[in-house]
Amino acid sequence: GAGVSQSPRYKVAKRGQDVALRCDPISGHVSLFWYQQALGQGPEFLTYFQNEAQLDKSGLPSDRFFAERPEGSVSTLKIQRTQQEDSAVYLCASSLYETQYFGPGTRLLVL
Amino acid sequence: AQKITQTQPGMFVQEKEAVTLDCTYDTSDPSYGLFWYKQPSSGEMIFLIYQGSYDQQNATEGRYSLNFQKARKSANLVISASQLGDSAMYFCAMRLPSGGGADGLTFGKGTHLIIQP
């Protein structure tokens, strides 16, 4: 079946702009995760949803970052007033049991 | 807090040789899961193998096996008969049971594996 999809694949934003990143999980997967991966580093956890409930947002770096999954399927990660340090790859993953399956990521560049 | 350590930033290996990628972890929780992912230059994280802390046998998936040494808190990935397509970044990761306040995966810094012909 179809894997996790993310859009856009690439996003260039001017500092101060708001951006919205979309994640379509694997159909039927209850759990959805967002990660941030800086260049040359491993991914770092941002937030976790079980269905529509956001159960853990401990990794969100500031209140400029906001995530939602209103119907328990598609999720959106929103970054307000982007800053240069927000430049990274944003990965979404979904799971039914233990194993998380990742999407291709959105590469965000803030100029 | 849990931690994953990968001590090999980069490795060069001849094609067809076996490869061992090191991973040590640190947690006081008796229940956890360990994962290995492959990230080629295209950027996608590809799941390779999973080991649960209570699993009695080492996990295997085709050419991949996980050398799980619980007392040493070690979870090394072994790739048999390496191929040119194995060249990529490899990440070790750990997850604690949900609800423990750390629901995501904790990743190591990765090992850049290059297979030479």
Tab-separated table of N, CA and C in Angstrom, chain B residues 14-102:
chain	number	residue	atom	x	y	z
B	14	GLN	N	34.819	-2.940	2.118
B	14	GLN	CA	34.854	-3.537	0.789
B	14	GLN	C	33.563	-4.290	0.508
B	15	GLU	N	33.113	-4.180	-0.724
B	15	GLU	CA	31.912	-4.911	-1.158
B	15	GLU	C	32.058	-6.396	-0.836
B	16	LYS	N	30.952	-6.992	-0.419
B	16	LYS	CA	30.813	-8.416	-0.082
B	16	LYS	C	31.312	-8.751	1.326
B	17	GLU	N	31.976	-7.813	2.001
B	17	GLU	CA	32.377	-8.074	3.377
B	17	GLU	C	31.199	-7.847	4.315
B	18	ALA	N	31.277	-8.434	5.519
B	18	ALA	CA	30.287	-8.170	6.553
B	18	ALA	C	30.642	-6.878	7.276
B	19	VAL	N	29.619	-6.191	7.774
B	19	VAL	CA	29.801	-4.903	8.450
B	19	VAL	C	29.117	-4.960	9.802
B	20	THR	N	29.765	-4.416	10.826
B	20	THR	CA	29.124	-4.257	12.127
B	20	THR	C	29.106	-2.783	12.493
B	21	LEU	N	27.918	-2.263	12.715
B	21	LEU	CA	27.744	-0.868	13.132
B	21	LEU	C	27.386	-0.862	14.621
B	22	ASP	N	28.147	-0.097	15.397
B	22	ASP	CA	27.998	-0.129	16.854
B	22	ASP	C	26.909	0.812	17.349
B	23	CYS	N	26.232	0.372	18.414
B	23	CYS	CA	25.224	1.189	19.071
B	23	CYS	C	25.156	0.790	20.536
B	24	THR	N	25.293	1.748	21.426
B	24	THR	CA	25.031	1.495	22.841
B	24	THR	C	23.927	2.436	23.286
B	25	TYR	N	23.185	2.015	24.300
B	25	TYR	CA	22.045	2.804	24.749
B	25	TYR	C	22.067	2.902	26.268
B	26	ASP	N	21.322	3.849	26.759
B	26	ASP	CA	21.286	4.065	28.202
B	26	ASP	C	19.853	4.355	28.606
B	27	THR	N	19.288	3.482	29.418
B	27	THR	CA	17.975	3.696	29.992
B	27	THR	C	17.862	2.870	31.256
B	28	SER	N	17.078	3.349	32.194
B	28	SER	CA	16.826	2.592	33.420
B	28	SER	C	15.497	1.860	33.339
B	29	ASP	N	14.756	2.072	32.253
B	29	ASP	CA	13.464	1.417	32.087
B	29	ASP	C	13.688	-0.015	31.587
B	30	PRO	N	13.035	-1.027	32.192
B	30	PRO	CA	13.257	-2.407	31.742
B	30	PRO	C	12.581	-2.727	30.416
B	31	SER	N	11.637	-1.902	30.010
B	31	SER	CA	10.899	-2.145	28.770
B	31	SER	C	11.244	-1.074	27.743
B	32	TYR	N	11.765	-1.498	26.606
B	32	TYR	CA	12.138	-0.544	25.557
B	32	TYR	C	12.240	-1.282	24.230
B	33	GLY	N	12.267	-0.511	23.172
B	33	GLY	CA	12.440	-1.076	21.846
B	33	GLY	C	13.626	-0.419	21.166
B	34	LEU	N	14.359	-1.187	20.403
B	34	LEU	CA	15.532	-0.690	19.687
B	34	LEU	C	15.323	-0.861	18.187
B	35	PHE	N	15.717	0.127	17.425
B	35	PHE	CA	15.476	0.152	15.982
B	35	PHE	C	16.758	0.559	15.253
B	36	TRP	N	16.867	0.091	14.025
B	36	TRP	CA	17.864	0.593	13.100
B	36	TRP	C	17.155	1.086	11.847
B	37	TYR	N	17.592	2.282	11.393
B	37	TYR	CA	17.078	2.868	10.170
B	37	TYR	C	18.242	3.197	9.246
B	38	LYS	N	17.955	3.141	7.945
B	38	LYS	CA	18.916	3.503	6.902
B	38	LYS	C	18.422	4.782	6.244
B	39	GLN	N	19.325	5.742	6.043
B	39	GLN	CA	18.947	6.979	5.368
B	39	GLN	C	19.894	7.216	4.197
B	40	PRO	N	19.496	6.843	2.973
B	40	PRO	CA	20.336	7.136	1.805
B	40	PRO	C	20.355	8.632	1.525
B	41	SER	N	21.132	9.010	0.523
B	41	SER	CA	21.285	10.428	0.215
B	41	SER	C	19.957	11.076	-0.193
B	42	SER	N	18.994	10.272	-0.598
B	42	SER	CA	17.680	10.819	-0.957
B	42	SER	C	16.934	11.355	0.261
B	43	GLY	N	17.329	10.938	1.455
B	43	GLY	CA	16.778	11.526	2.669
B	43	GLY	C	15.734	10.718	3.403
B	44	GLU	N	15.122	9.727	2.747
B	44	GLU	CA	14.057	8.985	3.417
B	44	GLU	C	14.632	8.032	4.457
B	45	MET	N	13.983	7.917	5.590
B	45	MET	CA	14.393	6.986	6.651
B	45	MET	C	13.724	5.642	6.383
B	46	ILE	N	14.534	4.618	6.190
B	46	ILE	CA	14.029	3.290	5.856
B	46	ILE	C	14.209	2.370	7.054
B	47	PHE	N	13.119	1.787	7.538
B	47	PHE	CA	13.190	0.868	8.672
B	47	PHE	C	13.902	-0.417	8.266
B	48	LEU	N	14.844	-0.857	9.115
B	48	LEU	CA	15.585	-2.084	8.835
B	48	LEU	C	15.198	-3.218	9.780
B	49	ILE	N	15.226	-2.949	11.097
B	49	ILE	CA	15.108	-4.052	12.040
B	49	ILE	C	14.716	-3.518	13.414
B	50	TYR	N	13.995	-4.355	14.175
B	50	TYR	CA	13.506	-4.001	15.504
B	50	TYR	C	13.832	-5.105	16.513
B	51	GLN	N	14.201	-4.680	17.727
B	51	GLN	CA	14.457	-5.630	18.823
B	51	GLN	C	13.757	-5.123	20.081
B	52	GLY	N	12.897	-5.920	20.648
B	52	GLY	CA	12.273	-5.574	21.912
B	52	GLY	C	13.147	-6.016	23.076
B	53	SER	N	13.076	-5.298	24.185
B	53	SER	CA	13.962	-5.590	25.310
B	53	SER	C	13.697	-6.950	25.923
B	54	TYR	N	12.506	-7.483	25.754
B	54	TYR	CA	12.185	-8.795	26.329
B	54	TYR	C	12.332	-9.926	25.324
B	55	ASP	N	12.710	-9.599	24.091
B	55	ASP	CA	12.874	-10.656	23.085
B	55	ASP	C	14.071	-11.529	23.446
B	56	GLN	N	13.863	-12.837	23.398
B	56	GLN	CA	14.925	-13.769	23.770
B	56	GLN	C	15.928	-13.972	22.645
B	57	GLN	N	15.452	-13.892	21.411
B	57	GLN	CA	16.312	-14.137	20.264
B	57	GLN	C	16.750	-12.816	19.643
B	58	ASN	N	17.940	-12.810	19.065
B	58	ASN	CA	18.366	-11.651	18.281
B	58	ASN	C	17.512	-11.544	17.024
B	59	ALA	N	17.112	-10.298	16.694
B	59	ALA	CA	16.282	-10.084	15.515
B	59	ALA	C	17.095	-10.265	14.235
B	60	THR	N	16.451	-10.808	13.212
B	60	THR	CA	17.076	-10.923	11.894
B	60	THR	C	16.052	-10.535	10.836
B	61	GLU	N	16.538	-9.874	9.770
B	61	GLU	CA	15.699	-9.503	8.629
B	61	GLU	C	16.570	-9.587	7.380
B	62	GLY	N	16.518	-10.706	6.693
B	62	GLY	CA	17.327	-10.869	5.488
B	62	GLY	C	18.815	-10.762	5.810
B	63	ARG	N	19.495	-9.798	5.178
B	63	ARG	CA	20.935	-9.634	5.415
B	63	ARG	C	21.252	-8.872	6.690
B	64	TYR	N	20.222	-8.400	7.377
B	64	TYR	CA	20.419	-7.613	8.599
B	64	TYR	C	20.172	-8.475	9.828
B	65	SER	N	21.029	-8.339	10.813
B	65	SER	CA	20.787	-8.956	12.112
B	65	SER	C	21.209	-7.979	13.196
B	66	LEU	N	20.590	-8.125	14.332
B	66	LEU	CA	20.874	-7.231	15.447
B	66	LEU	C	21.539	-8.049	16.546
B	67	ASN	N	22.747	-7.691	16.909
B	67	ASN	CA	23.483	-8.362	17.973
B	67	ASN	C	23.146	-7.671	19.294
B	68	PHE	N	22.141	-8.213	19.991
B	68	PHE	CA	21.591	-7.599	21.185
B	68	PHE	C	22.262	-8.178	22.420
B	69	GLN	N	23.024	-7.332	23.147
B	69	GLN	CA	23.670	-7.755	24.388
B	69	GLN	C	23.133	-6.868	25.494
B	70	LYS	N	22.088	-7.377	26.166
B	70	LYS	CA	21.328	-6.570	27.113
B	70	LYS	C	22.174	-6.104	28.288
B	71	ALA	N	23.012	-6.971	28.825
B	71	ALA	CA	23.816	-6.606	29.996
B	71	ALA	C	24.795	-5.482	29.663
B	72	ARG	N	25.255	-5.475	28.443
B	72	ARG	CA	26.195	-4.435	28.012
B	72	ARG	C	25.473	-3.234	27.419
B	73	LYS	N	24.145	-3.314	27.315
B	73	LYS	CA	23.339	-2.246	26.705
B	73	LYS	C	23.878	-1.924	25.312
B	74	SER	N	23.999	-2.984	24.535
B	74	SER	CA	24.566	-2.870	23.202
B	74	SER	C	23.596	-3.463	22.184
B	75	ALA	N	23.465	-2.815	21.025
B	75	ALA	CA	22.533	-3.283	19.986
B	75	ALA	C	23.166	-3.042	18.625
B	76	ASN	N	24.200	-3.793	18.314
B	76	ASN	CA	24.936	-3.568	17.079
B	76	ASN	C	24.206	-4.160	15.881
B	77	LEU	N	24.267	-3.454	14.761
B	77	LEU	CA	23.675	-3.929	13.507
B	77	LEU	C	24.751	-4.655	12.703
B	78	VAL	N	24.442	-5.839	12.227
B	78	VAL	CA	25.353	-6.595	11.374
B	78	VAL	C	24.724	-6.716	9.984
B	79	ILE	N	25.467	-6.293	8.981
B	79	ILE	CA	25.030	-6.445	7.589
B	79	ILE	C	25.940	-7.489	6.950
B	80	SER	N	25.357	-8.569	6.488
B	80	SER	CA	26.173	-9.604	5.857
B	80	SER	C	26.296	-9.318	4.356
B	81	ALA	N	27.400	-9.730	3.760
B	81	ALA	CA	27.608	-9.632	2.309
B	81	ALA	C	27.212	-8.252	1.789
B	82	SER	N	27.939	-7.230	2.198
B	82	SER	CA	27.566	-5.859	1.873
B	82	SER	C	27.526	-5.631	0.357
B	83	GLN	N	26.652	-4.698	-0.023
B	83	GLN	CA	26.449	-4.344	-1.432
B	83	GLN	C	26.655	-2.843	-1.599
B	84	LEU	N	26.923	-2.422	-2.830
B	84	LEU	CA	27.140	-0.989	-3.081
B	84	LEU	C	25.932	-0.167	-2.639
B	85	GLY	N	24.748	-0.726	-2.779
B	85	GLY	CA	23.522	-0.021	-2.391
B	85	GLY	C	23.353	0.139	-0.900
B	86	ASP	N	24.224	-0.476	-0.129
B	86	ASP	CA	24.158	-0.306	1.333
B	86	ASP	C	24.793	1.001	1.781
B	87	SER	N	25.474	1.682	0.883
B	87	SER	CA	26.095	2.966	1.238
B	87	SER	C	25.010	3.957	1.644
B	88	ALA	N	25.106	4.478	2.870
B	88	ALA	CA	24.069	5.352	3.428
B	88	ALA	C	24.457	5.734	4.848
B	89	MET	N	23.626	6.606	5.454
B	89	MET	CA	23.714	6.857	6.901
B	89	MET	C	22.852	5.813	7.600
B	90	TYR	N	23.337	5.337	8.729
B	90	TYR	CA	22.597	4.361	9.525
B	90	TYR	C	22.398	4.918	10.926
B	91	PHE	N	21.141	4.885	11.362
B	91	PHE	CA	20.794	5.417	12.675
B	91	PHE	C	20.248	4.316	13.571
B	92	CYS	N	20.737	4.303	14.795
B	92	CYS	CA	20.198	3.470	15.863
B	92	CYS	C	19.220	4.335	16.664
B	93	ALA	N	18.118	3.756	17.112
B	93	ALA	CA	17.115	4.533	17.835
B	93	ALA	C	16.464	3.678	18.911
B	94	MET	N	15.921	4.341	19.909
B	94	MET	CA	15.271	3.649	21.018
B	94	MET	C	13.942	4.322	21.320
B	95	ARG	N	12.959	3.506	21.755
B	95	ARG	CA	11.689	4.049	22.209
B	95	ARG	C	11.303	3.378	23.512
B	96	LEU	N	10.854	4.196	24.457
B	96	LEU	CA	10.328	3.704	25.713
B	96	LEU	C	8.822	3.506	25.572
B	97	PRO	N	8.187	2.783	26.489
B	97	PRO	CA	6.743	2.588	26.392
B	97	PRO	C	5.983	3.901	26.371
B	98	SER	N	4.912	3.961	25.599
B	98	SER	CA	4.115	5.176	25.472
B	98	SER	C	3.568	5.602	26.817
B	99	GLY	N	3.485	6.908	27.001
B	99	GLY	CA	2.952	7.428	28.257
B	99	GLY	C	4.012	7.709	29.283
B	100	GLY	N	5.235	7.372	28.960
B	100	GLY	CA	6.315	7.607	29.910
B	100	GLY	C	6.901	9.000	29.798
B	101	GLY	N	6.269	9.818	28.961
B	101	GLY	CA	6.767	11.174	28.805
B	101	GLY	C	7.837	11.287	27.747
B	102	ALA	N	8.074	10.229	27.033
B	102	ALA	CA	9.093	10.262	25.968
B	102	ALA	C	8.601	9.363	24.855
